[in-house]
Amino acid sequence: MENLSRDTWRIVDANLNRISEGLRVLEEIARLRLNDSAITQQLKTLRHQAGRLPGDEPRLSLLIARDAAADVGKAMNAGDGKNAGNIIDLITANARRVEEALRVMEELAKINNSVLDSESYRAARFSLYTLEKELAIKASLNDKLERLRGLYVIIDAEYLRGRNPAEICRAAIKGGARIIQYRNKVNGIRRRLADAEVIFEVCQKYDVLFIVNDSLEVALATGADGLHVGQDDLPVDIARRLLPPDKILGCSARTVAEAKQACKLGA
C-alpha cells in the first residue's frame, strides 16, 4: 500500500478505528445485553474483516501516519458526544458511525492503483444495514419484555359503564399498574379504535406498556406494544407473523400444554 499518500493513510487509519470501535460496541450489546450468539458472531466476523487492511500490511504504517495532535477535527463537536436516549439510540449511533466509515473506505478504494478492495467495504456496509435492523428489533422487544412485570390491569369496555377510558387508565396507573390491556368484546371497530388510541396516549405519557386484546387491527393501527389472543381468537402463529417482530404477543392458556404450544408458536 506504499502508493497511498501520508494524508490518505491518515484517513484510512481514522476510519478503520471508527469501524472497529463502533462494531465492538454493537458486538457487546448483542453478547452481553441481548445474549444473542448468532448476531454476536456475525458482528465479530465483520469487525475482524472490515476493521483491518487486506494482505500483510503492518499496523505500524498506519501508526506512523497518525497525527492526533494536529487533527483539526478533534475540537469539533457535531452533537455525537451527547448521551444516547436509550439502547436503540446507541445501536443506531454506532451502526451509522461504522456505515459512514465503510463508505469512506469504499470511496478511497476507488483511487487509481489503490490496493484497497472497494467491493469488500460495500458488502460489509450492506451486511451491517441488515444486522443493525436485527439488533434494533431484538433490543426493542427485549426492552418491552423486561418491563412486562408488576401489576397488569385489564380495562374491559363491558365494565366501563360510560366512564371515560382515559380516566380509568390514569387511575389504574396511579394505583401502580405497569401494563394496561384494553379488552372490548361489545363495540364495533371504530369505537374500539377510538378508545384504544386515548388509552395508549395515556400509557405512553407514563411509560406504561399497552396491550390490545384480541384485535390485531387495533393493535396495528394504534402502534400498541403488543397483542393478546385467546384460544378461540386469531391463531398464535398467524398473529406472530402479522405482528411487527418487536411487539409482545400473549396468549390465554388454561393448561400447561396450551401454554407450551403457544410459546412454541411465538407467544
PDB file of N, CA, C and O in Angstrom, residues 166-237:
ATOM      1  N   ALA A 166     -59.832   6.887  29.319  1.00  0.00           N
ATOM      2  CA  ALA A 166     -58.554   7.528  29.628  1.00  0.00           C
ATOM      3  C   ALA A 166     -58.436   7.799  31.124  1.00  0.00           C
ATOM      4  O   ALA A 166     -57.365   7.625  31.720  1.00  0.00           O
ATOM      5  N   GLU A 167     -59.542   8.220  31.750  1.00  0.00           N
ATOM      6  CA  GLU A 167     -59.532   8.487  33.196  1.00  0.00           C
ATOM      7  C   GLU A 167     -59.335   7.190  33.981  1.00  0.00           C
ATOM      8  O   GLU A 167     -58.610   7.160  34.983  1.00  0.00           O
ATOM      9  N   ILE A 168     -59.965   6.118  33.547  1.00  0.00           N
ATOM     10  CA  ILE A 168     -59.805   4.819  34.192  1.00  0.00           C
ATOM     11  C   ILE A 168     -58.349   4.361  34.075  1.00  0.00           C
ATOM     12  O   ILE A 168     -57.766   3.833  35.026  1.00  0.00           O
ATOM     13  N   CYS A 169     -57.780   4.585  32.900  1.00  0.00           N
ATOM     14  CA  CYS A 169     -56.373   4.207  32.677  1.00  0.00           C
ATOM     15  C   CYS A 169     -55.449   4.982  33.603  1.00  0.00           C
ATOM     16  O   CYS A 169     -54.555   4.402  34.229  1.00  0.00           O
ATOM     17  N   ARG A 170     -55.667   6.298  33.709  1.00  0.00           N
ATOM     18  CA  ARG A 170     -54.825   7.123  34.592  1.00  0.00           C
ATOM     19  C   ARG A 170     -54.959   6.672  36.044  1.00  0.00           C
ATOM     20  O   ARG A 170     -53.972   6.616  36.787  1.00  0.00           O
ATOM     21  N   ALA A 171     -56.166   6.336  36.459  1.00  0.00           N
ATOM     22  CA  ALA A 171     -56.386   5.886  37.830  1.00  0.00           C
ATOM     23  C   ALA A 171     -55.666   4.567  38.092  1.00  0.00           C
ATOM     24  O   ALA A 171     -55.076   4.357  39.163  1.00  0.00           O
ATOM     25  N   ALA A 172     -55.699   3.674  37.120  1.00  0.00           N
ATOM     26  CA  ALA A 172     -55.021   2.386  37.265  1.00  0.00           C
ATOM     27  C   ALA A 172     -53.512   2.568  37.375  1.00  0.00           C
ATOM     28  O   ALA A 172     -52.845   1.938  38.211  1.00  0.00           O
ATOM     29  N   ILE A 173     -52.989   3.449  36.552  1.00  0.00           N
ATOM     30  CA  ILE A 173     -51.543   3.715  36.588  1.00  0.00           C
ATOM     31  C   ILE A 173     -51.155   4.372  37.905  1.00  0.00           C
ATOM     32  O   ILE A 173     -50.139   4.032  38.515  1.00  0.00           O
ATOM     33  N   LYS A 174     -51.987   5.310  38.357  1.00  0.00           N
ATOM     34  CA  LYS A 174     -51.731   5.952  39.643  1.00  0.00           C
ATOM     35  C   LYS A 174     -51.749   4.924  40.771  1.00  0.00           C
ATOM     36  O   LYS A 174     -51.017   5.036  41.764  1.00  0.00           O
ATOM     37  N   GLY A 175     -52.542   3.881  40.597  1.00  0.00           N
ATOM     38  CA  GLY A 175     -52.615   2.826  41.605  1.00  0.00           C
ATOM     39  C   GLY A 175     -51.492   1.814  41.514  1.00  0.00           C
ATOM     40  O   GLY A 175     -51.426   0.901  42.339  1.00  0.00           O
ATOM     41  N   GLY A 176     -50.634   1.961  40.502  1.00  0.00           N
ATOM     42  CA  GLY A 176     -49.466   1.086  40.418  1.00  0.00           C
ATOM     43  C   GLY A 176     -49.391   0.187  39.201  1.00  0.00           C
ATOM     44  O   GLY A 176     -48.455  -0.620  39.086  1.00  0.00           O
ATOM     45  N   ALA A 177     -50.328   0.279  38.287  1.00  0.00           N
ATOM     46  CA  ALA A 177     -50.308  -0.563  37.091  1.00  0.00           C
ATOM     47  C   ALA A 177     -49.094  -0.249  36.226  1.00  0.00           C
ATOM     48  O   ALA A 177     -48.775   0.919  35.991  1.00  0.00           O
ATOM     49  N   ARG A 178     -48.417  -1.294  35.730  1.00  0.00           N
ATOM     50  CA  ARG A 178     -47.271  -1.125  34.826  1.00  0.00           C
ATOM     51  C   ARG A 178     -47.580  -1.651  33.430  1.00  0.00           C
ATOM     52  O   ARG A 178     -46.825  -1.425  32.493  1.00  0.00           O
ATOM     53  N   ILE A 179     -48.689  -2.392  33.293  1.00  0.00           N
ATOM     54  CA  ILE A 179     -49.149  -2.865  31.992  1.00  0.00           C
ATOM     55  C   ILE A 179     -50.654  -2.678  31.938  1.00  0.00           C
ATOM     56  O   ILE A 179     -51.369  -3.020  32.888  1.00  0.00           O
ATOM     57  N   ILE A 180     -51.139  -2.107  30.829  1.00  0.00           N
ATOM     58  CA  ILE A 180     -52.575  -1.925  30.628  1.00  0.00           C
ATOM     59  C   ILE A 180     -52.993  -2.728  29.399  1.00  0.00           C
ATOM     60  O   ILE A 180     -52.389  -2.607  28.338  1.00  0.00           O
ATOM     61  N   GLN A 181     -54.026  -3.543  29.583  1.00  0.00           N
ATOM     62  CA  GLN A 181     -54.595  -4.272  28.445  1.00  0.00           C
ATOM     63  C   GLN A 181     -56.006  -3.769  28.201  1.00  0.00           C
ATOM     64  O   GLN A 181     -56.809  -3.667  29.137  1.00  0.00           O
ATOM     65  N   TYR A 182     -56.319  -3.461  26.947  1.00  0.00           N
ATOM     66  CA  TYR A 182     -57.654  -2.985  26.591  1.00  0.00           C
ATOM     67  C   TYR A 182     -58.431  -4.127  25.950  1.00  0.00           C
ATOM     68  O   TYR A 182     -58.011  -4.710  24.954  1.00  0.00           O
ATOM     69  N   ARG A 183     -59.601  -4.432  26.532  1.00  0.00           N
ATOM     70  CA  ARG A 183     -60.443  -5.533  26.055  1.00  0.00           C
ATOM     71  C   ARG A 183     -61.827  -4.983  25.720  1.00  0.00           C
ATOM     72  O   ARG A 183     -62.436  -4.282  26.528  1.00  0.00           O
ATOM     73  N   ASN A 184     -62.297  -5.281  24.502  1.00  0.00           N
ATOM     74  CA  ASN A 184     -63.611  -4.792  24.101  1.00  0.00           C
ATOM     75  C   ASN A 184     -64.286  -5.842  23.211  1.00  0.00           C
ATOM     76  O   ASN A 184     -63.925  -6.007  22.052  1.00  0.00           O
ATOM     77  N   LYS A 185     -65.256  -6.534  23.787  1.00  0.00           N
ATOM     78  CA  LYS A 185     -65.991  -7.554  23.046  1.00  0.00           C
ATOM     79  C   LYS A 185     -67.415  -7.094  22.696  1.00  0.00           C
ATOM     80  O   LYS A 185     -68.213  -7.878  22.175  1.00  0.00           O
ATOM     81  N   VAL A 186     -67.723  -5.822  22.998  1.00  0.00           N
ATOM     82  CA  VAL A 186     -69.113  -5.366  22.852  1.00  0.00           C
ATOM     83  C   VAL A 186     -69.316  -4.281  21.796  1.00  0.00           C
ATOM     84  O   VAL A 186     -70.442  -4.063  21.349  1.00  0.00           O
ATOM     85  N   ASN A 187     -68.257  -3.583  21.392  1.00  0.00           N
ATOM     86  CA  ASN A 187     -68.400  -2.469  20.454  1.00  0.00           C
ATOM     87  C   ASN A 187     -67.776  -2.784  19.094  1.00  0.00           C
ATOM     88  O   ASN A 187     -66.979  -3.710  18.951  1.00  0.00           O
ATOM     89  N   GLY A 188     -68.118  -1.960  18.107  1.00  0.00           N
ATOM     90  CA  GLY A 188     -67.570  -2.101  16.760  1.00  0.00           C
ATOM     91  C   GLY A 188     -66.144  -1.596  16.676  1.00  0.00           C
ATOM     92  O   GLY A 188     -65.602  -1.006  17.620  1.00  0.00           O
ATOM     93  N   ILE A 189     -65.543  -1.764  15.518  1.00  0.00           N
ATOM     94  CA  ILE A 189     -64.133  -1.450  15.321  1.00  0.00           C
ATOM     95  C   ILE A 189     -63.836   0.027  15.538  1.00  0.00           C
ATOM     96  O   ILE A 189     -62.790   0.380  16.112  1.00  0.00           O
ATOM     97  N   ARG A 190     -64.717   0.922  15.116  1.00  0.00           N
ATOM     98  CA  ARG A 190     -64.437   2.356  15.247  1.00  0.00           C
ATOM     99  C   ARG A 190     -64.379   2.769  16.723  1.00  0.00           C
ATOM    100  O   ARG A 190     -63.503   3.528  17.119  1.00  0.00           O
ATOM    101  N   ARG A 191     -65.299   2.269  17.502  1.00  0.00           N
ATOM    102  CA  ARG A 191     -65.299   2.605  18.936  1.00  0.00           C
ATOM    103  C   ARG A 191     -64.079   1.982  19.618  1.00  0.00           C
ATOM    104  O   ARG A 191     -63.433   2.614  20.469  1.00  0.00           O
ATOM    105  N   ARG A 192     -63.771   0.745  19.262  1.00  0.00           N
ATOM    106  CA  ARG A 192     -62.611   0.087  19.859  1.00  0.00           C
ATOM    107  C   ARG A 192     -61.325   0.843  19.540  1.00  0.00           C
ATOM    108  O   ARG A 192     -60.464   1.028  20.399  1.00  0.00           O
ATOM    109  N   LEU A 193     -61.216   1.284  18.298  1.00  0.00           N
ATOM    110  CA  LEU A 193     -60.018   2.019  17.891  1.00  0.00           C
ATOM    111  C   LEU A 193     -59.921   3.353  18.611  1.00  0.00           C
ATOM    112  O   LEU A 193     -58.847   3.742  19.084  1.00  0.00           O
ATOM    113  N   ALA A 194     -61.042   4.075  18.716  1.00  0.00           N
ATOM    114  CA  ALA A 194     -61.050   5.385  19.388  1.00  0.00           C
ATOM    115  C   ALA A 194     -60.639   5.253  20.852  1.00  0.00           C
ATOM    116  O   ALA A 194     -59.818   6.031  21.355  1.00  0.00           O
ATOM    117  N   ASP A 195     -61.208   4.260  21.547  1.00  0.00           N
ATOM    118  CA  ASP A 195     -60.854   4.066  22.961  1.00  0.00           C
ATOM    119  C   ASP A 195     -59.399   3.648  23.111  1.00  0.00           C
ATOM    120  O   ASP A 195     -58.689   4.113  24.015  1.00  0.00           O
ATOM    121  N   ALA A 196     -58.960   2.756  22.241  1.00  0.00           N
ATOM    122  CA  ALA A 196     -57.579   2.269  22.321  1.00  0.00           C
ATOM    123  C   ALA A 196     -56.581   3.403  22.114  1.00  0.00           C
ATOM    124  O   ALA A 196     -55.542   3.462  22.782  1.00  0.00           O
ATOM    125  N   GLU A 197     -56.893   4.302  21.220  1.00  0.00           N
ATOM    126  CA  GLU A 197     -55.982   5.414  20.942  1.00  0.00           C
ATOM    127  C   GLU A 197     -55.801   6.318  22.164  1.00  0.00           C
ATOM    128  O   GLU A 197     -54.683   6.724  22.483  1.00  0.00           O
ATOM    129  N   VAL A 198     -56.893   6.626  22.860  1.00  0.00           N
ATOM    130  CA  VAL A 198     -56.780   7.517  24.019  1.00  0.00           C
ATOM    131  C   VAL A 198     -56.100   6.803  25.191  1.00  0.00           C
ATOM    132  O   VAL A 198     -55.344   7.415  25.950  1.00  0.00           O
ATOM    133  N   ILE A 199     -56.352   5.494  25.331  1.00  0.00           N
ATOM    134  CA  ILE A 199     -55.695   4.737  26.395  1.00  0.00           C
ATOM    135  C   ILE A 199     -54.195   4.640  26.132  1.00  0.00           C
ATOM    136  O   ILE A 199     -53.367   4.818  27.035  1.00  0.00           O
ATOM    137  N   PHE A 200     -53.833   4.375  24.876  1.00  0.00           N
ATOM    138  CA  PHE A 200     -52.417   4.266  24.518  1.00  0.00           C
ATOM    139  C   PHE A 200     -51.695   5.586  24.741  1.00  0.00           C
ATOM    140  O   PHE A 200     -50.532   5.616  25.176  1.00  0.00           O
ATOM    141  N   GLU A 201     -52.369   6.679  24.462  1.00  0.00           N
ATOM    142  CA  GLU A 201     -51.765   8.004  24.684  1.00  0.00           C
ATOM    143  C   GLU A 201     -51.413   8.200  26.152  1.00  0.00           C
ATOM    144  O   GLU A 201     -50.338   8.715  26.485  1.00  0.00           O
ATOM    145  N   VAL A 202     -52.301   7.776  27.037  1.00  0.00           N
ATOM    146  CA  VAL A 202     -52.032   7.871  28.474  1.00  0.00           C
ATOM    147  C   VAL A 202     -50.866   6.964  28.857  1.00  0.00           C
ATOM    148  O   VAL A 202     -49.972   7.352  29.613  1.00  0.00           O
ATOM    149  N   CYS A 203     -50.861   5.740  28.325  1.00  0.00           N
ATOM    150  CA  CYS A 203     -49.785   4.790  28.635  1.00  0.00           C
ATOM    151  C   CYS A 203     -48.428   5.328  28.196  1.00  0.00           C
ATOM    152  O   CYS A 203     -47.429   5.191  28.913  1.00  0.00           O
ATOM    153  N   GLN A 204     -48.378   5.925  27.027  1.00  0.00           N
ATOM    154  CA  GLN A 204     -47.116   6.493  26.551  1.00  0.00           C
ATOM    155  C   GLN A 204     -46.634   7.620  27.447  1.00  0.00           C
ATOM    156  O   GLN A 204     -45.437   7.743  27.722  1.00  0.00           O
ATOM    157  N   LYS A 205     -47.570   8.436  27.909  1.00  0.00           N
ATOM    158  CA  LYS A 205     -47.212   9.559  28.773  1.00  0.00           C
ATOM    159  C   LYS A 205     -46.546   9.084  30.055  1.00  0.00           C
ATOM    160  O   LYS A 205     -45.603   9.707  30.549  1.00  0.00           O
ATOM    161  N   TYR A 206     -47.006   7.949  30.594  1.00  0.00           N
ATOM    162  CA  TYR A 206     -46.485   7.445  31.860  1.00  0.00           C
ATOM    163  C   TYR A 206     -45.527   6.254  31.691  1.00  0.00           C
ATOM    164  O   TYR A 206     -45.178   5.604  32.665  1.00  0.00           O
ATOM    165  N   ASP A 207     -45.118   6.004  30.444  1.00  0.00           N
ATOM    166  CA  ASP A 207     -44.166   4.933  30.148  1.00  0.00           C
ATOM    167  C   ASP A 207     -44.658   3.581  30.652  1.00  0.00           C
ATOM    168  O   ASP A 207     -43.943   2.825  31.307  1.00  0.00           O
ATOM    169  N   VAL A 208     -45.907   3.286  30.331  1.00  0.00           N
ATOM    170  CA  VAL A 208     -46.549   2.030  30.721  1.00  0.00           C
ATOM    171  C   VAL A 208     -46.852   1.230  29.451  1.00  0.00           C
ATOM    172  O   VAL A 208     -47.270   1.796  28.438  1.00  0.00           O
ATOM    173  N   LEU A 209     -46.641  -0.073  29.501  1.00  0.00           N
ATOM    174  CA  LEU A 209     -46.920  -0.918  28.344  1.00  0.00           C
ATOM    175  C   LEU A 209     -48.419  -0.968  28.047  1.00  0.00           C
ATOM    176  O   LEU A 209     -49.249  -1.001  28.963  1.00  0.00           O
ATOM    177  N   PHE A 210     -48.747  -0.998  26.755  1.00  0.00           N
ATOM    178  CA  PHE A 210     -50.144  -1.068  26.332  1.00  0.00           C
ATOM    179  C   PHE A 210     -50.350  -2.282  25.439  1.00  0.00           C
ATOM    180  O   PHE A 210     -49.708  -2.436  24.400  1.00  0.00           O
ATOM    181  N   ILE A 211     -51.256  -3.164  25.852  1.00  0.00           N
ATOM    182  CA  ILE A 211     -51.565  -4.383  25.117  1.00  0.00           C
ATOM    183  C   ILE A 211     -53.023  -4.352  24.671  1.00  0.00           C
ATOM    184  O   ILE A 211     -53.907  -3.983  25.455  1.00  0.00           O
ATOM    185  N   VAL A 212     -53.265  -4.732  23.433  1.00  0.00           N
ATOM    186  CA  VAL A 212     -54.640  -4.813  22.916  1.00  0.00           C
ATOM    187  C   VAL A 212     -55.095  -6.267  22.949  1.00  0.00           C
ATOM    188  O   VAL A 212     -54.360  -7.167  22.547  1.00  0.00           O
ATOM    189  N   ASN A 213     -56.294  -6.484  23.438  1.00  0.00           N
ATOM    190  CA  ASN A 213     -56.850  -7.831  23.493  1.00  0.00           C
ATOM    191  C   ASN A 213     -57.567  -8.170  22.183  1.00  0.00           C
ATOM    192  O   ASN A 213     -58.388  -7.394  21.700  1.00  0.00           O
ATOM    193  N   ASP A 214     -57.215  -9.307  21.617  1.00  0.00           N
ATOM    194  CA  ASP A 214     -57.964  -9.919  20.517  1.00  0.00           C
ATOM    195  C   ASP A 214     -57.794  -9.227  19.159  1.00  0.00           C
ATOM    196  O   ASP A 214     -57.575  -9.883  18.146  1.00  0.00           O
ATOM    197  N   SER A 215     -57.883  -7.910  19.104  1.00  0.00           N
ATOM    198  CA  SER A 215     -57.991  -7.184  17.833  1.00  0.00           C
ATOM    199  C   SER A 215     -56.623  -6.815  17.251  1.00  0.00           C
ATOM    200  O   SER A 215     -55.994  -5.831  17.649  1.00  0.00           O
ATOM    201  N   LEU A 216     -56.173  -7.595  16.272  1.00  0.00           N
ATOM    202  CA  LEU A 216     -54.899  -7.313  15.607  1.00  0.00           C
ATOM    203  C   LEU A 216     -54.947  -5.969  14.904  1.00  0.00           C
ATOM    204  O   LEU A 216     -53.978  -5.198  14.951  1.00  0.00           O
ATOM    205  N   GLU A 217     -56.072  -5.656  14.247  1.00  0.00           N
ATOM    206  CA  GLU A 217     -56.146  -4.403  13.500  1.00  0.00           C
ATOM    207  C   GLU A 217     -56.034  -3.190  14.415  1.00  0.00           C
ATOM    208  O   GLU A 217     -55.394  -2.187  14.051  1.00  0.00           O
ATOM    209  N   VAL A 218     -56.601  -3.270  15.601  1.00  0.00           N
ATOM    210  CA  VAL A 218     -56.494  -2.159  16.551  1.00  0.00           C
ATOM    211  C   VAL A 218     -55.061  -2.043  17.076  1.00  0.00           C
ATOM    212  O   VAL A 218     -54.527  -0.936  17.212  1.00  0.00           O
ATOM    213  N   ALA A 219     -54.433  -3.184  17.347  1.00  0.00           N
ATOM    214  CA  ALA A 219     -53.039  -3.166  17.809  1.00  0.00           C
ATOM    215  C   ALA A 219     -52.131  -2.539  16.760  1.00  0.00           C
ATOM    216  O   ALA A 219     -51.253  -1.725  17.071  1.00  0.00           O
ATOM    217  N   LEU A 220     -52.328  -2.897  15.504  1.00  0.00           N
ATOM    218  CA  LEU A 220     -51.509  -2.351  14.422  1.00  0.00           C
ATOM    219  C   LEU A 220     -51.792  -0.861  14.201  1.00  0.00           C
ATOM    220  O   LEU A 220     -50.881  -0.063  13.999  1.00  0.00           O
ATOM    221  N   ALA A 221     -53.062  -0.493  14.241  1.00  0.00           N
ATOM    222  CA  ALA A 221     -53.456   0.895  13.973  1.00  0.00           C
ATOM    223  C   ALA A 221     -52.946   1.847  15.043  1.00  0.00           C
ATOM    224  O   ALA A 221     -52.584   2.997  14.752  1.00  0.00           O
ATOM    225  N   THR A 222     -52.931   1.402  16.295  1.00  0.00           N
ATOM    226  CA  THR A 222     -52.501   2.287  17.389  1.00  0.00           C
ATOM    227  C   THR A 222     -50.994   2.248  17.619  1.00  0.00           C
ATOM    228  O   THR A 222     -50.446   3.139  18.257  1.00  0.00           O
ATOM    229  N   GLY A 223     -50.321   1.191  17.113  1.00  0.00           N
ATOM    230  CA  GLY A 223     -48.899   1.033  17.416  1.00  0.00           C
ATOM    231  C   GLY A 223     -48.671   0.505  18.811  1.00  0.00           C
ATOM    232  O   GLY A 223     -47.635   0.771  19.437  1.00  0.00           O
ATOM    233  N   ALA A 224     -49.653  -0.242  19.334  1.00  0.00           N
ATOM    234  CA  ALA A 224     -49.581  -0.790  20.692  1.00  0.00           C
ATOM    235  C   ALA A 224     -48.316  -1.612  20.900  1.00  0.00           C
ATOM    236  O   ALA A 224     -47.694  -2.093  19.946  1.00  0.00           O
ATOM    237  N   ASP A 225     -47.943  -1.793  22.157  1.00  0.00           N
ATOM    238  CA  ASP A 225     -46.742  -2.562  22.489  1.00  0.00           C
ATOM    239  C   ASP A 225     -46.939  -4.056  22.274  1.00  0.00           C
ATOM    240  O   ASP A 225     -45.955  -4.805  22.201  1.00  0.00           O
ATOM    241  N   GLY A 226     -48.208  -4.497  22.195  1.00  0.00           N
ATOM    242  CA  GLY A 226     -48.428  -5.918  21.996  1.00  0.00           C
ATOM    243  C   GLY A 226     -49.875  -6.271  21.794  1.00  0.00           C
ATOM    244  O   GLY A 226     -50.780  -5.424  21.835  1.00  0.00           O
ATOM    245  N   LEU A 227     -50.092  -7.560  21.562  1.00  0.00           N
ATOM    246  CA  LEU A 227     -51.419  -8.114  21.308  1.00  0.00           C
ATOM    247  C   LEU A 227     -51.606  -9.350  22.181  1.00  0.00           C
ATOM    248  O   LEU A 227     -50.659 -10.132  22.371  1.00  0.00           O
ATOM    249  N   HIS A 228     -52.812  -9.531  22.704  1.00  0.00           N
ATOM    250  CA  HIS A 228     -53.133 -10.741  23.463  1.00  0.00           C
ATOM    251  C   HIS A 228     -54.294 -11.447  22.787  1.00  0.00           C
ATOM    252  O   HIS A 228     -55.313 -10.820  22.483  1.00  0.00           O
ATOM    253  N   VAL A 229     -54.144 -12.745  22.533  1.00  0.00           N
ATOM    254  CA  VAL A 229     -55.205 -13.515  21.888  1.00  0.00           C
ATOM    255  C   VAL A 229     -55.624 -14.675  22.788  1.00  0.00           C
ATOM    256  O   VAL A 229     -54.852 -15.144  23.632  1.00  0.00           O
ATOM    257  N   GLY A 230     -56.860 -15.132  22.589  1.00  0.00           N
ATOM    258  CA  GLY A 230     -57.375 -16.283  23.313  1.00  0.00           C
ATOM    259  C   GLY A 230     -57.277 -17.538  22.473  1.00  0.00           C
ATOM    260  O   GLY A 230     -56.895 -17.488  21.289  1.00  0.00           O
ATOM    261  N   GLN A 231     -57.657 -18.654  23.040  1.00  0.00           N
ATOM    262  CA  GLN A 231     -57.583 -19.927  22.330  1.00  0.00           C
ATOM    263  C   GLN A 231     -58.521 -19.975  21.123  1.00  0.00           C
ATOM    264  O   GLN A 231     -58.270 -20.720  20.169  1.00  0.00           O
ATOM    265  N   ASP A 232     -59.577 -19.173  21.127  1.00  0.00           N
ATOM    266  CA  ASP A 232     -60.528 -19.169  20.016  1.00  0.00           C
ATOM    267  C   ASP A 232     -60.394 -17.944  19.122  1.00  0.00           C
ATOM    268  O   ASP A 232     -61.222 -17.722  18.233  1.00  0.00           O
ATOM    269  N   ASP A 233     -59.337 -17.143  19.348  1.00  0.00           N
ATOM    270  CA  ASP A 233     -59.094 -15.953  18.525  1.00  0.00           C
ATOM    271  C   ASP A 233     -58.140 -16.299  17.377  1.00  0.00           C
ATOM    272  O   ASP A 233     -57.944 -17.467  17.055  1.00  0.00           O
ATOM    273  N   LEU A 234     -57.551 -15.288  16.808  1.00  0.00           N
ATOM    274  CA  LEU A 234     -56.572 -15.475  15.741  1.00  0.00           C
ATOM    275  C   LEU A 234     -55.467 -16.420  16.216  1.00  0.00           C
ATOM    276  O   LEU A 234     -54.909 -16.219  17.300  1.00  0.00           O
ATOM    277  N   PRO A 235     -55.128 -17.472  15.457  1.00  0.00           N
ATOM    278  CA  PRO A 235     -54.081 -18.402  15.882  1.00  0.00           C
ATOM    279  C   PRO A 235     -52.762 -17.698  16.162  1.00  0.00           C
ATOM    280  O   PRO A 235     -52.397 -16.727  15.483  1.00  0.00           O
ATOM    281  N   VAL A 236     -52.052 -18.188  17.163  1.00  0.00           N
ATOM    282  CA  VAL A 236     -50.826 -17.536  17.608  1.00  0.00           C
ATOM    283  C   VAL A 236     -49.793 -17.425  16.484  1.00  0.00           C
ATOM    284  O   VAL A 236     -49.161 -16.374  16.319  1.00  0.00           O
ATOM    285  N   ASP A 237     -49.593 -18.487  15.713  1.00  0.00           N
ATOM    286  CA  ASP A 237     -48.570 -18.444  14.663  1.00  0.00           C
ATOM    287  C   ASP A 237     -48.897 -17.410  13.591  1.00  0.00           C
ATOM    288  O   ASP A 237     -48.010 -16.725  13.071  1.00  0.00           O
TER     289      ASP A 237
END
